[in-house]
Amino acid sequence: MSNPITGKHIIIGVTGSIAAYKAAELASKLTQAGALVDCILTESATRFVTPLTFQSVTSRKAYTDDDLWAGEGHVVHIGLAHEADLLLIAPVSANTLAKLAHGIADNLLSVTALAATCPSVLAPAMDAGMYAHPATQQNVQILKGRGAEFIGPEPGHLASGLIGLGRFAEPDTILRRVRYLLSRDGKLAGKRVLLTVGPTQEALDPVRYISNRSSGKQGYAIAQALLDEGATVTLVSGPTNLPFPEGAQVIEVTSAAEMKDAVLAHLADKDAFISVAAVADFTPRAAADEKIKKTGHNLTLELVPTVDILRTVSEERRRSNPNMLVIGFAAETNRVYENALKKLQEKGLDLIVVNNVGQPQPVFGADQNKVTFLSLDGQRQEFPWMEKYAVGEKLVEFLLRKWDL
Ligand code: CTP
């Protein structure tokens, strides 16, 4: 498995906007992600940047209107258009938006756009006044109505020196969106997966809480791997510092009780539940309304058990959704497999991912993990240290096997 951008043909159309220079970074990043990137520059784009810039970062020919009128000019746009998995016009100017909306085909980019049948993504960049103009807004609506996807524009500083809505979306934002759009026909398309990820925080008073060392990295990486294979992903996430995976529905929660409520509210119709979260096993009987003051004496906290979310889901599926797969994690420091197997059986899981968190090499907060899969049918798969994303890929492979996909 590789990321959904790898091997895809992407046309990047570059139009006359000062943001054209950022398109070079975008072309470079898409190439590095494994795409075959063909760039088409309009005449006005070449006033800002040169074809050589794009050829240098994509290692492929970059096209201009000269190619439309060259020897094979009458077919070059057809060839480009038919090969493309995605037409990405970034930046797209008000002028090109108008041409696309009205089917005007007077340069290589607009001819190619008319000939293309693949999805199109448009990232506008222009002065705020031009973007707000009713003509542009109507063109945007026409194009959206035909299924074009817009990324941005974003509010911020514009080349005119003014602040407004017209800024080109950041190349990374566009990259994330393209990755998501190109993943939608993966093998897990149509499968709905619910995950819990990250730590929980159990409030002691308005300023203090009890939590754990989970960073959320493993859960977010699994979510990304599932998204990359086309799954529809709902994340119930405890507090983390991580950016949300593009395309996932994210429900942010703080405590174990909130996490349980969010999971139960989103469980219906799911094909799999993956419990990666490090859920607090205990919570203060009641959070103090006021900050707890020091008194010079010891402080005793009374903690009560939280609900085991994974066990609750496993019980619930027996009642309402017997085909749903239920996968848990086991963080163990001793008698690792014995304890994990017990959890697998007691919680009624299809698979438990065993994490030995007592190893000298830390797992919490790290980018790598070392896990073993124990499945209900007694199979044990032990993996070496690998990127947390690769652990996600292994889980994707498990699901594909289970679902015969
Ligand atoms: N889990 C859960 N709800 C809880 C506690 C744990 O859903 N209140 C889930 C975790 O997300 C994980 C699995 O149960 O998938 C096992 O969690 P772990 O902390 O390893 O074990 P516990 O069941 O909490 O048992 P112990 O802490 O005694 O090892």
mmCIF file of C-alpha atoms in Angstrom, residues 3 14 253:
data_model
loop_
_atom_site.group_PDB
_atom_site.id
_atom_site.type_symbol
_atom_site.label_atom_id
_atom_site.label_comp_id
_atom_site.label_asym_id
_atom_site.label_seq_id
_atom_site.Cartn_x
_atom_site.Cartn_y
_atom_site.Cartn_z
ATOM 1 C CA ASN A 3 -0.409 6.931 -0.339
ATOM 2 C CA VAL A 14 -1.235 27.769 -13.320
ATOM 3 C CA VAL A 253 -13.957 15.262 23.829
#
